[in-house]
Short mmCIF file of C-alpha atoms in Angstrom, two decimals:
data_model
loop_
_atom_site.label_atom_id
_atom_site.label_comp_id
_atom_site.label_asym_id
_atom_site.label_seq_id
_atom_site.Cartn_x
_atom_site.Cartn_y
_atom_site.Cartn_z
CA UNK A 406 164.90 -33.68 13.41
CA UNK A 407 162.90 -31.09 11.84
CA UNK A 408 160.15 -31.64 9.15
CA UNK A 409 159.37 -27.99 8.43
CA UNK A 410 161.60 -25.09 8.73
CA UNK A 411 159.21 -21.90 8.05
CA UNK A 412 161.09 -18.67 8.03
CA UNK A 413 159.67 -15.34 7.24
CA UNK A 414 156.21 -16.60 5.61
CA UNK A 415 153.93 -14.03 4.20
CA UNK A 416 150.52 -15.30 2.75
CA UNK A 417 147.80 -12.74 1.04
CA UNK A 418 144.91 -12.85 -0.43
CA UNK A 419 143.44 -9.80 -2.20
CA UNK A 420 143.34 -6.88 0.30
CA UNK A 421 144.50 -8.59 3.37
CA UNK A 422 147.32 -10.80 4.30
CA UNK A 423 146.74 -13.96 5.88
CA UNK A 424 150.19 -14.95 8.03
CA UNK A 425 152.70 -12.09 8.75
CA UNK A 426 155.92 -12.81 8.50
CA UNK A 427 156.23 -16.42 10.60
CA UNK A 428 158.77 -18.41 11.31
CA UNK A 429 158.93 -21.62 13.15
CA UNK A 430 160.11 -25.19 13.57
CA UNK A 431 157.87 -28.01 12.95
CA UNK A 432 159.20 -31.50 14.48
CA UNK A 433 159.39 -34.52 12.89
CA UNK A 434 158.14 -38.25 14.66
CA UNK A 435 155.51 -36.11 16.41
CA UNK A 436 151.79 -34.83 17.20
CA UNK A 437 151.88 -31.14 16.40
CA UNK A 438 148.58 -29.11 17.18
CA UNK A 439 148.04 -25.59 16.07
CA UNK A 440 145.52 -23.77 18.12
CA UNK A 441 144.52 -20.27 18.19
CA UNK A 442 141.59 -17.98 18.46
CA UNK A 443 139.10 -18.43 15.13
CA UNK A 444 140.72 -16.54 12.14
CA UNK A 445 144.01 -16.54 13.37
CA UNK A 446 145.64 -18.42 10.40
CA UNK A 447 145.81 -22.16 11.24
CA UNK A 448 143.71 -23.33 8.11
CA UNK A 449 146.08 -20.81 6.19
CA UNK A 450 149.08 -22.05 7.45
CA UNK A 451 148.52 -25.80 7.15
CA UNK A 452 147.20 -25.38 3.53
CA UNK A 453 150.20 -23.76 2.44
CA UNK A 454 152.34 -26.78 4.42
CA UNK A 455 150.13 -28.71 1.69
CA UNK A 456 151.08 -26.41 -1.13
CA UNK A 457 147.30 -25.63 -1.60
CA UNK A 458 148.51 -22.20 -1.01
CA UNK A 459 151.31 -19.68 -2.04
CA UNK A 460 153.20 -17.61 0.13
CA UNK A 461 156.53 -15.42 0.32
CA UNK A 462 159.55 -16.63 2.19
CA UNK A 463 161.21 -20.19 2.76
CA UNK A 464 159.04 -23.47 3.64
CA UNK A 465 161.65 -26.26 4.23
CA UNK A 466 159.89 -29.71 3.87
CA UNK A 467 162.40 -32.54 4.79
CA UNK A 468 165.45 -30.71 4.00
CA UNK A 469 163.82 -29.37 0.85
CA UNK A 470 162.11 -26.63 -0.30
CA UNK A 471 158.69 -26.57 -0.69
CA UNK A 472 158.51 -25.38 -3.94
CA UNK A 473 161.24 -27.97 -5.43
CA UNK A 474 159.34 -31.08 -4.67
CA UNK A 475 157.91 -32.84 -8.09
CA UNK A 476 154.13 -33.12 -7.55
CA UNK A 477 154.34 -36.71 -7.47
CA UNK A 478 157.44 -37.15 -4.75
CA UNK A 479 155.45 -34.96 -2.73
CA UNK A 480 152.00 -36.50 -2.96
CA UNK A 481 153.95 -39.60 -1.77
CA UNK A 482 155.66 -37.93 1.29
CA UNK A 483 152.78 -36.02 2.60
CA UNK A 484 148.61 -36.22 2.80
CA UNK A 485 146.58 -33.57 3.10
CA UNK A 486 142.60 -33.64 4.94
CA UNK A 487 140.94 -30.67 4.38
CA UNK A 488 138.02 -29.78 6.87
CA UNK A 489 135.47 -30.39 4.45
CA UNK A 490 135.80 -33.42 2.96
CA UNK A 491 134.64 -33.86 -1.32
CA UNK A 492 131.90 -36.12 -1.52
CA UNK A 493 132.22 -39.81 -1.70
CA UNK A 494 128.72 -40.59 -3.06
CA UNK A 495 128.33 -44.63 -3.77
CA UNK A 496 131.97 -45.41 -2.73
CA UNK A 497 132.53 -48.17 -0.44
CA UNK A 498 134.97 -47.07 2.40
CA UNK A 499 137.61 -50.09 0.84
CA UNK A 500 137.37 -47.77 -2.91
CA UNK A 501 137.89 -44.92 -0.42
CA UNK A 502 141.22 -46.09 0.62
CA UNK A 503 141.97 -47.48 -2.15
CA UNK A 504 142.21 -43.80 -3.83
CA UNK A 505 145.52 -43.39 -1.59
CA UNK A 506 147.40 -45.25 -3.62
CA UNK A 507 146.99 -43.24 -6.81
CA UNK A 508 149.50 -41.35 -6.09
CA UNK A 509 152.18 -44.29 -6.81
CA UNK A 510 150.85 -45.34 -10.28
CA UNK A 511 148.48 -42.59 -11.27
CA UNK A 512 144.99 -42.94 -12.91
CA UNK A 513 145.28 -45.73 -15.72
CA UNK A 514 148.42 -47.66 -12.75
CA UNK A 515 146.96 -51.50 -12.67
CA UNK A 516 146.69 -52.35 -8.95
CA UNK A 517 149.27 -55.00 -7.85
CA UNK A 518 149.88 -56.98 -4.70
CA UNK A 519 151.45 -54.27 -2.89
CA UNK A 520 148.65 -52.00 -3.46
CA UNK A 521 146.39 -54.27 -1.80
CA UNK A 522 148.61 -54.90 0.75
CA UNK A 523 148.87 -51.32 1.58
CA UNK A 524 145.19 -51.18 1.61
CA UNK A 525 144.72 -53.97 3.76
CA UNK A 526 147.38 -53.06 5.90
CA UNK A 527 145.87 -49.36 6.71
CA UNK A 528 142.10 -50.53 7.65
CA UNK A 529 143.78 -53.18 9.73
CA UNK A 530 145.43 -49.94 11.67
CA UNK A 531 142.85 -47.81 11.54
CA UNK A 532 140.66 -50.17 12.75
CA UNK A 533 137.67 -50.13 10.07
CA UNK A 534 137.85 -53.97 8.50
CA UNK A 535 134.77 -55.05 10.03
CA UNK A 536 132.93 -51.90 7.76
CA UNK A 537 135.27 -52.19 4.43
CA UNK A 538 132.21 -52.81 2.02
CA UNK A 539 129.76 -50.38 3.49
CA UNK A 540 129.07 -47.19 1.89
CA UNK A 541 131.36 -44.48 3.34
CA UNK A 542 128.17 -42.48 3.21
CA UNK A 543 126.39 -44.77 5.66
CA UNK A 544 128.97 -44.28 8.67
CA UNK A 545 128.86 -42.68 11.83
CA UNK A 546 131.13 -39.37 12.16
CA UNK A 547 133.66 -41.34 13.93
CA UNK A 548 134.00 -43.88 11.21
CA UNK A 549 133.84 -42.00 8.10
CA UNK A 550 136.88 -40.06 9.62
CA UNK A 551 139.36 -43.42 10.22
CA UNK A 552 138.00 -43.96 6.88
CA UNK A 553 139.67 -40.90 5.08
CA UNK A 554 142.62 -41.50 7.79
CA UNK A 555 142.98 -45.31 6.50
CA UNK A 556 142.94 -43.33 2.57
CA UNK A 557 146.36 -41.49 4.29
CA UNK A 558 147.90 -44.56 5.42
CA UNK A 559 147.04 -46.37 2.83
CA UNK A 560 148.70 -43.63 0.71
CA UNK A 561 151.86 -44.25 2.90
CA UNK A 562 153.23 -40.66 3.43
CA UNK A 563 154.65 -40.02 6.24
CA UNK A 564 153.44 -36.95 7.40
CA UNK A 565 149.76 -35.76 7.69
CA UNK A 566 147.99 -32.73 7.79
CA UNK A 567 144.45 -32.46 8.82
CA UNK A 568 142.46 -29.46 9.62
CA UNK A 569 140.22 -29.61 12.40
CA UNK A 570 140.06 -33.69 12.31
CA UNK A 571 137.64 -33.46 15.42
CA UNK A 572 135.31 -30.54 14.69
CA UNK A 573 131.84 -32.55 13.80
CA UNK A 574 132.33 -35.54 16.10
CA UNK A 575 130.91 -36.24 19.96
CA UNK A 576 133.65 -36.25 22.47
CA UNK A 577 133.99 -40.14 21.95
CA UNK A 578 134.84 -40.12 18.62
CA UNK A 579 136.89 -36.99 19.27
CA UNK A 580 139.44 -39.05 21.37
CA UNK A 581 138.84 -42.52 19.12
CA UNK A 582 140.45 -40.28 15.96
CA UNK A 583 143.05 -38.14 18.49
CA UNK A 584 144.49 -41.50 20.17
CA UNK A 585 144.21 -43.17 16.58
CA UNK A 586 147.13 -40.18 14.97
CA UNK A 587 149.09 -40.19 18.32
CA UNK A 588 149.10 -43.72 18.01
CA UNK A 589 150.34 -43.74 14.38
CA UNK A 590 152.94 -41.29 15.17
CA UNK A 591 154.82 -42.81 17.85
CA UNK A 592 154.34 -46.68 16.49
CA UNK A 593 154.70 -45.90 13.09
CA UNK A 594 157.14 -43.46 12.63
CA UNK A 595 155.14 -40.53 11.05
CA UNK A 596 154.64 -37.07 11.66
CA UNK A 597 151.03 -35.47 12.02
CA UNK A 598 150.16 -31.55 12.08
CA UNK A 599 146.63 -31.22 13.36
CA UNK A 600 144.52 -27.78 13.45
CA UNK A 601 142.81 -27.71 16.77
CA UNK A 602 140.25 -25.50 18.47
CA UNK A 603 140.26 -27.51 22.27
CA UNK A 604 142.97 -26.78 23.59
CA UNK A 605 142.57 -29.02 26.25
CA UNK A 606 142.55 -32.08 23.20
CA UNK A 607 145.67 -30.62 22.37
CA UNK A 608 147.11 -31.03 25.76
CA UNK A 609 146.16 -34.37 26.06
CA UNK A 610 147.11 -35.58 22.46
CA UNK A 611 149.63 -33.48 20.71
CA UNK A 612 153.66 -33.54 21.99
CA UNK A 613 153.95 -29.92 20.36
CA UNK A 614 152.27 -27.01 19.65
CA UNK A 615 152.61 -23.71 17.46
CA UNK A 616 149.76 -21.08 17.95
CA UNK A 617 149.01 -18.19 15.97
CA UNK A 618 147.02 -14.62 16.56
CA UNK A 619 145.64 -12.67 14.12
CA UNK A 620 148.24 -14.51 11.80
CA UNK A 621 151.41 -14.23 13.81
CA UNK A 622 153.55 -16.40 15.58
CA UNK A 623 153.05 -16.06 19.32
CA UNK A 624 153.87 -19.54 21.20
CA UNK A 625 155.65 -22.44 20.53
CA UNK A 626 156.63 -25.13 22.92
CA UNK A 627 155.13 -28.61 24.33
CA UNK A 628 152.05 -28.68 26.08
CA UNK A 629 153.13 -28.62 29.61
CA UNK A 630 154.79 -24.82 28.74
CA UNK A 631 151.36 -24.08 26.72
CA UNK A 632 148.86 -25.19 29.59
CA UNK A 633 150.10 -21.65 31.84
CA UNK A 634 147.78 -18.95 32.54
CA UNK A 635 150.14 -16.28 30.66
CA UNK A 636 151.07 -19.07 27.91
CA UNK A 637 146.85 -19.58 27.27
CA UNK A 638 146.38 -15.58 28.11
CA UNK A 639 148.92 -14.75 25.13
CA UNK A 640 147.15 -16.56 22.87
CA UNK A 641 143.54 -16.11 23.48
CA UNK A 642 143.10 -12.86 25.20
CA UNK A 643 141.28 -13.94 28.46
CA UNK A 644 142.67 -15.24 32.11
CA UNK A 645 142.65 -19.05 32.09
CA UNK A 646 142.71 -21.26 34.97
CA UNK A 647 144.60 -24.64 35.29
CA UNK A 648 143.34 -27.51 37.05
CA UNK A 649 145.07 -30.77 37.45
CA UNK A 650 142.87 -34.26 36.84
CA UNK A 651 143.75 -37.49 38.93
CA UNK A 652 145.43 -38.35 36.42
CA UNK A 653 147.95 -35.59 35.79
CA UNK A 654 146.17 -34.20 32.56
CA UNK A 655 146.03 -30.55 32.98
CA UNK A 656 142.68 -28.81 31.80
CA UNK A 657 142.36 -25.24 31.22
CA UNK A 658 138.93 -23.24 31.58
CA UNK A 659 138.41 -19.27 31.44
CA UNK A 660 137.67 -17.59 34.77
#
């Protein structure tokens, strides 16, 4: 099934536009990565999948169009992680998730048994119980970022966009939070749409992936198609070389 159906989208800003004229298919029940050289439109594109921008042409979300969703339907269907997230100054990382269930009874909404189960139920998945009353401030990189992830269960929509999840974490956190959303997808039934610079993460992680130059549409397929020489050459402008680990994981490095 399909969770977005983009056709023809246009985004500008003052002077210069953004995405030219892109269409695609966005799958739903998977890990979808967009990669692409810096400035090529990923942040653009998954911000206006969030409706935190406007464009021109047709964005299909679950059979619907973007634009026809009531703010509250939508906030319940889909969560949104910027790259940089607001502050959380003095909040425990429990009030953190906690905060994903405004969306079902609003600001002055008592909290009932179902909104602590929902709570309960996403740090239990997302692994971050055993720190629930520390301050969110006091994690490590890895932890403060299942932290906002348990906020987006907790919220329960089932689709999540994050941009650039991975970008200020060591390469063990990097894979904790990347097996953490490919795990969620495939047990839980969601859909995840992840801006990515590694394209070797995205290999290992995603099952699909859109990339983008210099805001157009120039590859779309699953990662065994992307990780090719003329697939990777496409979309970053260099000659890549594949190698295959023990394990079968491709890994792509410029020659």
């Amino acid at each position: 099934m399909t969770l977005f159906r983009i056709r023809n989208l246009c985004v500008d800003v003052p002077g210069r536009r953004l995405l030219h004229d892109l269409s695609t298919d966005i799958p739903q029940g998977t890990v979808t990565a967009l990669i692409g050289p810096n400035g090529s439109g990923k942040s653009t594109l998954l911000k206006t999948l969030a409706r935190q921008m406007n464009g021109s042409g047709s964005v299909i979300f679950e059979g619907r169009e973007l634009s026809d969703w009531a703010r509250q339907d939508f906030a319940r269907r889909l969560a949104f992680l910027p790259q940089n997230m607001p502050p959380a100054e003095g909040m425990t990382v429990r009030e953190l998730i906690a905060l994903g269930r405004y969306p079902w009874h609003g600001a002055l909404g008592r909290f009932g048994p179902g909104d602590h189960d929902a709570v309960a139920g996403a740090m239990l998945k997302c692994g971050v119980e055993n720190f629930a009353d520390r301050v969110v401030d006091s994690l490590s990189g890895g932890e403060r970022q299942r932290s906002w992830l348990a906020m987006s269960v907790a919220q329960q929509a089932g689709t999540l966009l994050l941009d650039e999840p991975i970008s200020a974490l060591d390469i063990s956190h990097q894979v904790e939070v990347l097996s953490l959303l490919r795990r969620m997808c495939h047990d839980q039934n969601r859909s995840a749409v992840i801006v990515l610079h590694d394209v070797n993460m995205a290999a290992r992680f995603c099952d699909h992936v859109v990339a983008l130059r210099g805001g157009r549409h120039v590859f779309e397929g699953t990662t065994t198609s992307l990780m090719q020489p003329d697939a990777l050459g496409e979309i970053f402008g260099l000659q890549m070389q594949i190698l295959t680990c023990a394990d079968g994981t491709p890994v792509a490095f410029p020659t």
